[in-house]
Coordinates of C-alpha atoms in Angstrom, one line a residue:
Chain A
M1 CA 75.4 61.4 154.4
T2 CA 73.7 60.9 151.1
L3 CA 74.8 63.5 148.5
G4 CA 73.1 63.8 145.1
L5 CA 75.1 61.9 142.2
I6 CA 77.4 64.1 140.3
N7 CA 76.5 62.5 137.2
A8 CA 73.3 60.6 137.4
N9 CA 72.9 59.3 134.0
P10 CA 76.4 58.6 132.3
V11 CA 76.3 57.5 128.8
V12 CA 77.9 54.0 128.5
H13 CA 79.5 52.9 125.5
A14 CA 80.2 49.5 124.0
K15 CA 83.7 48.5 124.6
K16 CA 85.8 48.4 121.5
E17 CA 87.0 45.0 120.2
R18 CA 90.7 44.6 120.8
I19 CA 92.6 43.9 117.6
A20 CA 95.8 41.8 117.9
R21 CA 98.9 43.6 116.8
S22 CA 102.1 42.2 115.5
D23 CA 105.2 42.6 117.4
D24 CA 107.3 43.4 114.3
P25 CA 106.6 47.1 113.6
H26 CA 107.8 48.3 117.0
A27 CA 111.4 48.5 118.1
D28 CA 112.1 47.1 121.6
D29 CA 112.2 50.5 123.4
A30 CA 109.5 52.2 121.5
V31 CA 106.5 53.1 123.4
D32 CA 103.1 52.1 121.6
P33 CA 100.1 54.3 122.6
L34 CA 98.1 51.2 122.5
D35 CA 100.3 49.7 125.3
I36 CA 99.5 52.7 127.4
Y37 CA 95.8 52.3 126.5
D38 CA 95.8 48.5 127.6
I39 CA 97.3 49.5 130.8
L40 CA 94.5 52.1 131.5
F41 CA 91.8 49.7 130.1
F42 CA 91.8 47.7 133.1
F43 CA 91.8 50.8 135.4
S44 CA 88.5 51.2 137.0
F45 CA 87.4 54.3 138.5
S46 CA 85.2 55.1 141.3
L47 CA 83.3 58.4 141.1
L48 CA 82.6 59.9 144.7
P49 CA 79.8 62.4 145.3
L50 CA 81.8 65.6 146.1
P51 CA 80.6 69.1 146.3
T52 CA 81.6 70.9 143.1
Q53 CA 83.2 73.8 145.0
L54 CA 86.1 71.4 145.8
T55 CA 86.8 71.0 142.1
V56 CA 90.2 72.9 142.4
E57 CA 90.8 72.3 146.1
I58 CA 90.5 68.6 145.6
L59 CA 93.8 68.1 146.9
D60 CA 93.1 69.6 150.2
L61 CA 92.7 67.7 153.4
A62 CA 88.9 68.2 153.3
L63 CA 88.8 64.9 151.5
T64 CA 88.9 63.4 154.9
N65 CA 85.3 64.1 155.3
F66 CA 84.3 62.1 152.2
V67 CA 86.7 59.1 152.4
R68 CA 84.3 56.9 154.4
D69 CA 81.9 56.9 151.3
I70 CA 84.6 55.4 149.1
R71 CA 82.9 52.0 149.3
D72 CA 80.0 53.2 147.7
P73 CA 81.0 54.3 144.3
E74 CA 78.7 56.4 142.0
H75 CA 79.4 54.4 138.9
P76 CA 81.3 51.0 139.0
Y77 CA 82.3 51.6 135.2
S78 CA 85.7 51.7 133.8
L79 CA 87.2 55.0 132.3
E80 CA 86.7 53.5 128.8
Q81 CA 83.1 52.7 129.4
L82 CA 82.3 56.3 130.6
S83 CA 84.3 57.7 127.5
V84 CA 86.8 59.2 129.8
L85 CA 89.7 57.7 128.0
S86 CA 89.9 56.5 124.3
E87 CA 92.7 55.2 122.1
E88 CA 92.9 58.6 120.6
S89 CA 93.6 60.0 124.1
I90 CA 97.4 59.1 124.2
S91 CA 99.9 60.5 121.9
V92 CA 103.6 59.4 122.3
D93 CA 106.8 61.1 120.7
D94 CA 109.3 58.5 121.2
K95 CA 112.1 60.7 119.7
L96 CA 111.6 63.3 122.4
G97 CA 110.4 60.7 125.1
R98 CA 107.2 62.6 125.7
I99 CA 103.7 61.2 126.5
L100 CA 100.5 63.2 126.3
I101 CA 97.3 61.9 127.7
T102 CA 94.1 63.8 127.3
F103 CA 91.0 62.7 129.3
T104 CA 87.3 63.8 129.4
P105 CA 85.8 64.2 132.6
T106 CA 82.2 62.7 132.6
V107 CA 80.6 66.1 133.3
Q108 CA 82.0 69.6 132.8
H109 CA 82.1 70.5 136.5
C110 CA 83.4 67.1 137.6
S111 CA 85.2 67.6 140.8
M112 CA 87.0 64.4 140.3
A113 CA 89.0 65.7 137.4
T114 CA 92.2 66.2 139.4
V115 CA 91.6 62.9 141.2
I116 CA 91.6 61.2 137.7
G117 CA 94.7 62.9 136.7
L118 CA 96.4 61.7 139.9
C119 CA 95.4 58.1 139.2
L120 CA 96.5 58.1 135.7
R121 CA 99.9 59.6 136.8
V122 CA 100.3 57.0 139.5
K123 CA 99.2 54.1 137.2
L124 CA 101.8 55.1 134.5
K125 CA 104.7 55.9 136.8
H126 CA 106.3 52.4 136.6
Y127 CA 105.5 51.4 133.1
F128 CA 108.1 53.6 131.2
P129 CA 111.8 54.4 131.2
P130 CA 112.3 57.2 133.8
H131 CA 113.3 59.8 131.3
Y132 CA 109.8 59.8 129.7
K133 CA 107.9 62.8 130.5
V134 CA 104.2 62.6 130.9
D135 CA 101.7 65.3 130.5
I136 CA 98.2 64.9 131.5
K137 CA 95.4 67.4 130.2
V138 CA 91.7 67.5 130.1
S139 CA 90.2 67.5 126.5
P140 CA 90.0 71.0 125.3
G141 CA 86.4 72.3 125.9
S142 CA 85.4 69.5 128.3
H143 CA 85.8 71.1 131.6
A144 CA 84.8 74.5 132.9
N145 CA 88.1 74.8 134.7
E146 CA 90.3 73.5 132.1
E147 CA 93.2 75.8 132.5
S148 CA 93.4 75.6 136.2
V149 CA 93.0 71.8 136.2
N150 CA 95.7 71.3 133.7
K151 CA 98.1 73.4 135.5
Q152 CA 97.4 71.6 138.7
L153 CA 97.7 68.1 137.2
N154 CA 101.0 68.9 135.8
D155 CA 102.7 70.6 138.9
K156 CA 104.7 67.8 140.0
E157 CA 105.5 69.2 143.5
R158 CA 101.7 69.4 144.2
V159 CA 101.4 65.8 142.9
A160 CA 104.1 64.6 145.1
A161 CA 102.5 66.5 148.2
A162 CA 99.1 65.1 147.2
L163 CA 100.3 61.5 147.1
E164 CA 101.8 62.0 150.6
N165 CA 98.3 62.9 151.9
P166 CA 97.3 59.4 153.3
N167 CA 93.6 60.1 152.8
L168 CA 93.9 61.2 149.1
R169 CA 96.5 58.4 148.5
Q170 CA 93.9 55.8 149.8
L171 CA 91.4 57.2 147.4
V172 CA 93.9 56.9 144.6
D173 CA 95.0 53.4 145.5
E174 CA 91.2 52.4 145.8
C175 CA 90.6 53.7 142.3
L176 CA 93.7 52.0 140.8
Y177 CA 93.1 48.4 142.5
S178 CA 89.5 48.1 143.0
N179 CA 88.9 46.1 139.7
E180 CA 92.4 45.4 138.6
L181 CA 92.6 42.0 136.8
Chain B
M1 CA 135.2 76.6 124.5
M2 CA 133.7 76.0 127.8
E3 CA 132.4 72.6 129.2
L4 CA 130.6 71.5 132.2
K5 CA 132.7 68.4 133.3
E6 CA 131.1 66.1 136.0
I7 CA 133.3 65.8 139.0
Q8 CA 131.3 63.4 141.0
R9 CA 127.7 61.6 141.1
L10 CA 126.4 61.2 144.6
E11 CA 124.0 58.4 145.6
G12 CA 122.3 57.9 149.0
H13 CA 118.8 59.5 148.8
T14 CA 116.1 56.9 148.1
D15 CA 113.6 59.4 146.3
K16 CA 113.6 62.7 144.5
V17 CA 116.2 65.2 145.6
W18 CA 114.5 68.5 145.8
S19 CA 116.9 70.9 146.8
L20 CA 120.6 71.4 148.0
A21 CA 122.5 74.3 149.8
W22 CA 126.2 75.0 150.2
N23 CA 127.3 76.0 153.7
P24 CA 128.5 79.7 153.0
T25 CA 131.4 79.5 155.5
T26 CA 133.1 76.5 153.7
G27 CA 135.5 76.5 150.6
H28 CA 137.9 79.2 152.1
A29 CA 141.1 79.0 153.9
G30 CA 141.6 75.4 153.5
I31 CA 138.0 74.5 155.1
P32 CA 136.6 71.7 152.8
L33 CA 133.3 72.4 150.9
V34 CA 130.1 71.1 152.6
F35 CA 126.5 71.1 151.4
A36 CA 123.1 69.6 152.5
S37 CA 120.7 67.9 150.5
C38 CA 117.0 67.2 151.1
S39 CA 114.6 64.7 149.6
G40 CA 111.4 62.9 149.4
D41 CA 112.8 60.1 151.4
K42 CA 112.3 62.6 154.6
T43 CA 115.8 63.0 155.1
V44 CA 118.6 65.6 155.1
R45 CA 122.1 64.5 153.9
I46 CA 125.3 66.5 154.7
W47 CA 128.2 66.1 152.2
E48 CA 131.7 67.1 152.9
Q49 CA 134.6 67.2 150.6
N50 CA 137.9 65.4 151.2
L51 CA 140.6 67.8 150.6
S52 CA 143.1 65.3 149.2
S53 CA 140.7 63.4 146.7
G54 CA 138.7 66.6 146.0
L55 CA 135.5 64.3 146.3
W56 CA 132.4 64.4 148.5
A57 CA 131.3 61.9 151.1
C58 CA 128.1 61.8 153.2
T59 CA 129.0 62.5 156.8
A60 CA 125.6 62.7 158.2
V61 CA 121.9 61.8 157.6
L62 CA 119.3 63.9 159.4
D63 CA 116.2 61.7 159.7
E64 CA 113.3 60.8 162.1
T65 CA 112.3 64.3 162.2
H66 CA 110.4 65.3 159.4
T67 CA 107.4 63.0 158.5
R68 CA 107.1 63.9 154.8
T69 CA 109.2 65.3 152.0
V70 CA 111.8 67.7 152.9
R71 CA 111.4 70.2 150.3
S72 CA 114.1 72.8 150.9
C73 CA 117.2 73.5 153.1
A74 CA 119.1 76.6 154.0
W75 CA 122.3 77.4 156.1
S76 CA 122.3 80.4 158.3
P77 CA 125.1 82.9 157.2
S78 CA 127.2 81.8 160.2
G79 CA 127.3 78.1 158.7
K80 CA 126.2 76.9 162.4
L81 CA 122.5 76.4 161.8
L82 CA 120.6 74.5 158.9
A83 CA 116.8 75.2 158.5
T84 CA 114.8 72.5 156.6
A85 CA 111.2 73.1 155.1
S86 CA 109.0 70.1 154.9
F87 CA 105.7 68.9 153.6
D88 CA 104.7 68.0 157.2
A89 CA 103.9 71.8 157.7
T90 CA 106.9 72.3 159.8
T91 CA 110.3 73.9 159.4
A92 CA 113.2 72.3 161.5
I93 CA 116.3 74.1 162.8
W94 CA 119.4 72.0 163.2
E95 CA 122.7 72.9 165.0
N96 CA 125.9 71.5 164.2
V97 CA 127.4 70.4 167.5
G98 CA 130.9 68.7 167.1
G99 CA 129.9 67.2 163.7
D100 CA 126.5 65.9 164.9
F101 CA 123.4 67.7 163.8
E102 CA 120.8 68.1 166.5
C103 CA 117.2 69.6 165.9
V104 CA 117.2 72.5 168.1
S105 CA 113.9 73.9 167.2
T106 CA 110.7 73.3 165.2
L107 CA 108.7 76.1 163.6
E108 CA 105.0 75.4 163.4
G109 CA 102.1 77.5 162.1
H110 CA 101.5 77.0 158.4
E111 CA 98.4 75.1 157.5
N112 CA 100.1 72.7 155.0
E113 CA 103.2 72.0 153.1
V114 CA 106.1 74.3 153.7
K115 CA 107.9 74.9 150.4
C116 CA 111.0 77.0 151.1
V117 CA 113.1 78.7 153.9
S118 CA 115.5 81.5 153.6
W119 CA 117.8 83.5 156.0
N120 CA 118.7 87.2 155.5
A121 CA 122.2 88.2 155.2
A122 CA 122.6 89.1 158.9
G123 CA 121.2 85.9 159.9
T124 CA 118.6 87.7 162.1
L125 CA 115.5 86.9 160.2
L126 CA 114.2 83.6 158.6
A127 CA 111.4 83.3 156.1
T128 CA 109.2 80.4 155.2
C129 CA 106.4 80.0 152.4
S130 CA 103.7 77.5 152.0
R131 CA 100.9 76.1 149.9
D132 CA 98.7 77.9 152.3
K133 CA 99.5 81.0 150.3
S134 CA 101.4 82.8 153.1
V135 CA 104.9 83.8 153.8
W136 CA 105.9 84.0 157.4
I137 CA 108.8 86.0 158.7
W138 CA 110.5 84.7 161.9
E139 CA 113.1 86.6 164.2
V140 CA 116.0 84.7 165.4
L141 CA 116.3 85.1 169.1
P142 CA 119.1 83.9 171.5
G143 CA 119.1 80.3 172.5
N144 CA 117.8 79.1 169.3
E145 CA 114.4 80.4 169.7
F146 CA 112.4 81.8 166.8
E147 CA 109.3 84.2 167.1
C148 CA 107.0 84.8 164.1
V149 CA 107.0 88.6 163.7
S150 CA 104.8 88.8 160.6
V151 CA 102.4 86.6 158.5
L152 CA 102.3 88.0 155.0
Q153 CA 99.3 87.5 153.0
G154 CA 99.0 88.7 149.4
H155 CA 99.6 85.8 147.0
S156 CA 96.5 84.1 145.6
Q157 CA 98.1 80.6 145.3
D158 CA 100.8 78.2 146.6
V159 CA 104.0 80.1 147.4
K160 CA 106.8 78.3 145.9
M161 CA 110.0 80.2 147.2
V162 CA 111.2 82.9 149.2
K163 CA 114.6 84.5 149.1
W164 CA 116.2 87.4 151.0
H165 CA 118.0 90.2 149.1
P166 CA 121.8 89.6 149.5
T167 CA 122.4 93.0 151.1
E168 CA 119.1 94.5 152.1
D169 CA 116.4 93.2 154.5
I170 CA 114.1 92.8 151.7
L171 CA 112.1 89.6 151.0
F172 CA 111.1 88.2 147.6
S173 CA 108.6 85.4 147.2
C174 CA 107.4 83.5 144.0
S175 CA 104.3 81.8 143.4
Y176 CA 102.0 79.5 141.5
D177 CA 99.9 82.6 141.0
N178 CA 102.5 83.6 138.4
S179 CA 104.0 86.5 140.3
V180 CA 107.0 87.6 142.2
K181 CA 106.2 89.8 145.3
V182 CA 108.6 92.1 147.1
W183 CA 108.3 92.7 150.7
A184 CA 109.7 95.3 153.1
D185 CA 109.4 96.4 156.6
E186 CA 107.7 99.9 156.3
G187 CA 108.2 100.9 159.8
D188 CA 110.5 100.2 162.8
S189 CA 108.1 97.6 164.4
D190 CA 107.7 94.8 161.9
D191 CA 105.1 96.3 159.7
W192 CA 106.1 94.2 156.6
Q193 CA 104.1 95.1 153.6
C194 CA 104.2 94.1 149.8
V195 CA 105.9 96.9 148.2
Q196 CA 105.9 95.6 144.6
T197 CA 104.3 92.7 142.5
L198 CA 106.0 91.6 139.4
G199 CA 103.1 90.1 137.6
E200 CA 101.8 89.6 134.1
P201 CA 100.7 93.2 133.6
N202 CA 104.3 94.4 133.9
N203 CA 106.1 91.8 131.9
G204 CA 105.9 89.1 134.5
H205 CA 105.8 85.4 134.0
T206 CA 102.7 83.7 132.6
S207 CA 102.8 80.6 134.7
T208 CA 104.1 79.3 137.9
V209 CA 107.5 81.1 139.1
W210 CA 109.6 78.5 140.6
A211 CA 112.8 80.3 141.8
L212 CA 114.8 83.4 141.7
S213 CA 118.5 84.5 142.2
F214 CA 120.4 87.8 142.5
N215 CA 123.6 88.7 141.1
V216 CA 126.6 89.3 143.3
S217 CA 125.8 93.2 143.8
G218 CA 122.1 92.6 144.3
D219 CA 121.0 95.0 141.7
K220 CA 119.8 92.4 139.3
M221 CA 117.7 89.4 139.7
V222 CA 116.8 86.4 137.4
T223 CA 113.5 84.3 137.8
C224 CA 112.5 81.1 136.2
S225 CA 109.0 79.7 135.4
D226 CA 106.7 77.0 134.2
D227 CA 106.3 79.3 131.1
L228 CA 109.7 78.0 129.8
T229 CA 111.4 81.5 130.2
L230 CA 113.9 83.2 132.3
K231 CA 113.5 86.7 133.1
V232 CA 116.0 89.3 134.3
W233 CA 115.0 92.3 136.4
E234 CA 117.0 95.2 137.8
T235 CA 116.8 97.9 140.3
E236 CA 118.6 101.1 140.9
S237 CA 120.9 102.3 143.7
V238 CA 121.1 99.4 146.0
G239 CA 122.5 100.4 149.2
T240 CA 123.2 103.9 148.2
Q241 CA 120.0 105.5 149.5
S242 CA 120.6 106.6 153.1
G243 CA 117.2 105.8 154.7
G244 CA 115.6 106.4 151.4
G245 CA 112.6 104.4 150.2
F246 CA 112.3 101.2 148.4
A247 CA 113.7 101.2 144.9
P248 CA 111.5 99.4 142.4
W249 CA 112.4 96.5 140.1
T250 CA 111.9 96.8 136.4
H251 CA 111.8 94.0 133.6
L252 CA 115.2 94.0 131.8
C253 CA 114.8 91.0 129.3
T254 CA 113.2 87.7 128.7
L255 CA 115.2 84.6 127.6
S256 CA 112.8 82.4 125.6
G257 CA 113.2 79.6 123.4
Y258 CA 115.9 77.9 125.2
H259 CA 114.0 75.6 127.5
D260 CA 112.0 72.6 126.5
R261 CA 110.2 72.1 129.7
T262 CA 109.5 73.7 133.2
I263 CA 112.5 75.5 134.6
F264 CA 112.8 74.7 138.4
S265 CA 115.8 76.4 139.5
V266 CA 118.2 79.2 138.6
H267 CA 121.3 80.4 140.4
W268 CA 123.5 83.3 139.6
S269 CA 127.4 82.9 140.3
R270 CA 129.6 85.5 141.7
E271 CA 131.4 85.5 138.4
G272 CA 128.2 86.5 136.7
I273 CA 127.2 83.0 135.1
F274 CA 123.7 81.9 135.9
A275 CA 122.7 78.3 135.7
S276 CA 119.3 76.9 135.1
G277 CA 118.0 73.3 135.9
A278 CA 115.0 72.1 134.1
A279 CA 112.4 69.2 133.5
D280 CA 114.2 68.3 130.3
N281 CA 117.1 66.9 132.5
A282 CA 119.5 69.6 131.1
I283 CA 121.6 72.2 132.9
R284 CA 122.2 75.5 130.9
L285 CA 124.5 78.2 131.6
F286 CA 123.9 81.9 130.6
V287 CA 126.2 84.9 130.7
D288 CA 126.3 88.7 129.6
D289 CA 126.4 89.2 125.9
N290 CA 129.3 91.6 126.0
E291 CA 129.4 91.7 122.2
S292 CA 125.7 92.5 121.8
Q293 CA 124.7 95.5 119.5
V294 CA 122.7 98.2 120.7
G295 CA 119.4 96.8 121.2
G296 CA 120.7 93.2 120.9
P297 CA 120.1 90.5 123.5
L298 CA 121.6 91.3 126.8
Y299 CA 122.4 87.6 127.8
K300 CA 123.5 84.5 125.8
L301 CA 123.6 80.9 126.2
L302 CA 127.1 79.8 127.1
L303 CA 126.5 76.1 127.1
K304 CA 123.8 73.4 127.5
K305 CA 124.5 70.2 129.4
E306 CA 122.1 67.6 127.7
K307 CA 121.2 64.5 129.9
A308 CA 122.9 66.1 132.8
H309 CA 120.7 63.8 134.9
D310 CA 118.3 61.0 134.0
M311 CA 115.3 63.0 135.2
D312 CA 114.1 66.4 136.1
I313 CA 116.7 68.8 137.7
N314 CA 115.2 70.5 140.7
S315 CA 118.1 72.5 142.1
V316 CA 121.2 74.1 140.7
Q317 CA 123.5 75.9 143.1
W318 CA 127.0 77.4 142.7
S319 CA 129.5 76.7 145.4
P320 CA 131.3 79.4 147.6
G321 CA 135.0 79.4 147.3
E322 CA 137.6 80.8 144.8
K323 CA 136.9 78.2 142.3
P324 CA 133.1 77.7 142.5
V325 CA 131.6 74.2 141.4
L326 CA 128.1 73.6 140.5
A327 CA 126.0 71.2 142.1
S328 CA 122.6 69.8 140.8
A329 CA 119.8 67.7 142.4
S330 CA 117.4 65.6 140.5
D331 CA 114.3 63.4 140.5
D332 CA 116.6 60.5 139.8
G333 CA 117.7 60.5 143.5
T334 CA 121.2 61.7 142.7
I335 CA 123.3 64.9 143.1
K336 CA 126.1 65.6 140.8
V337 CA 128.9 68.2 141.2
W338 CA 130.2 69.8 138.1
E339 CA 133.2 72.1 137.3
L340 CA 133.3 74.6 134.5
T341 CA 136.4 74.0 132.3
S342 CA 138.0 75.3 129.0
Y343 CA 139.1 73.1 126.3

């Protein structure tokens, strides 16, 4: 099957130069937003062509029908290049142990928003002390189903169930490891 | 002053512990307290108290039956059967045969993950709910057979929990659609209908409702939600209407400002204290505010146990028995048992 590209002409931004940071200003157990960003920086994302009516039902088994297309990514760009994530996307409250990640889907109706959120959650899962709480949201105004997507992204029971779905888990793993350095 | 003192920390599960359930026939007349726990590791563990030491040990691991997370477990009122709900879309029924647990029945039908299972007070009916938005009612037949007598549609999203009323055959379900629905059999031939919806228009929750619990007499109910509040509801004349119609539930009060993150569990003890377990890793206990002035708050915070666990708390349950203890289950893979003491 050949479906139209969800986003045929993404705007590709130049990568920001990395500025070396001194180790001094940070306590040993503090979480630096830039550290989180560096982890995600190497995270490449494959956008698959999926019908937009699956936007909210992306976690359903219907993904089985599309998994075979996974090796033909729509755009082999990292999330930074597509401006999905930036350094300003991440805020950390070390005192409360809270991390908030805000991302921008590449198009308002991007049906991959929930998969992007799942990938972010899996990627971050082992990098912080277990007591840190991670909230993931789409940037305000950036997605037509913002409220619905945010609720789904932060329902940990549905996240756990989604990651037990072998087809969806494979998709997440492909996104996470396809271009990891 | 009251304090929640940790009696024991139980390890064994290798993933999140989602739920736990006390065997209701234990803790009396010299019978040691027993509870079951279920986990993302796909197993169910049975824990039994040693009467000499007062501590719990794992006496059985129920595995190689469910192929995905076991999300919920529930004992029959007789204590002889244990039902377990799983993300593998099935509900398993286990029978305790001389200390060994045997899977005697598997209930299929839901399209995807089963979130919760609950027995009615008489042990004659079993309810299950799922992400497929439906609630199923099963009749318990002789010989460990189960027949589906009704498939209830009405929730517009994932159904998180089902719970039977403690004395009436009325079923309550709570959902990702932010509502609690009340179901009753309107005829004599399994004609189950939604008789009330507690949603946003009538003081209901504004986000996912995760759990609910009744007080001992069954005329009050507490619900907990992703909206960071607990709500208390009441009804009239439970049990005193001879053949009368269903008595509706009304909102009594909302407890807001106490919880920092999602409240996943709430349980009301026979002594009138309700416990909440939340994603901020704390356990809180609430009690009637008897000293409240007219129009003042009806319930007050009795205590907050910060850092009760290292991660989210998924379930809190008061035990049966003359001196109830509280058990809590967490994403950190452990279960803790607590006692409420004065100092």
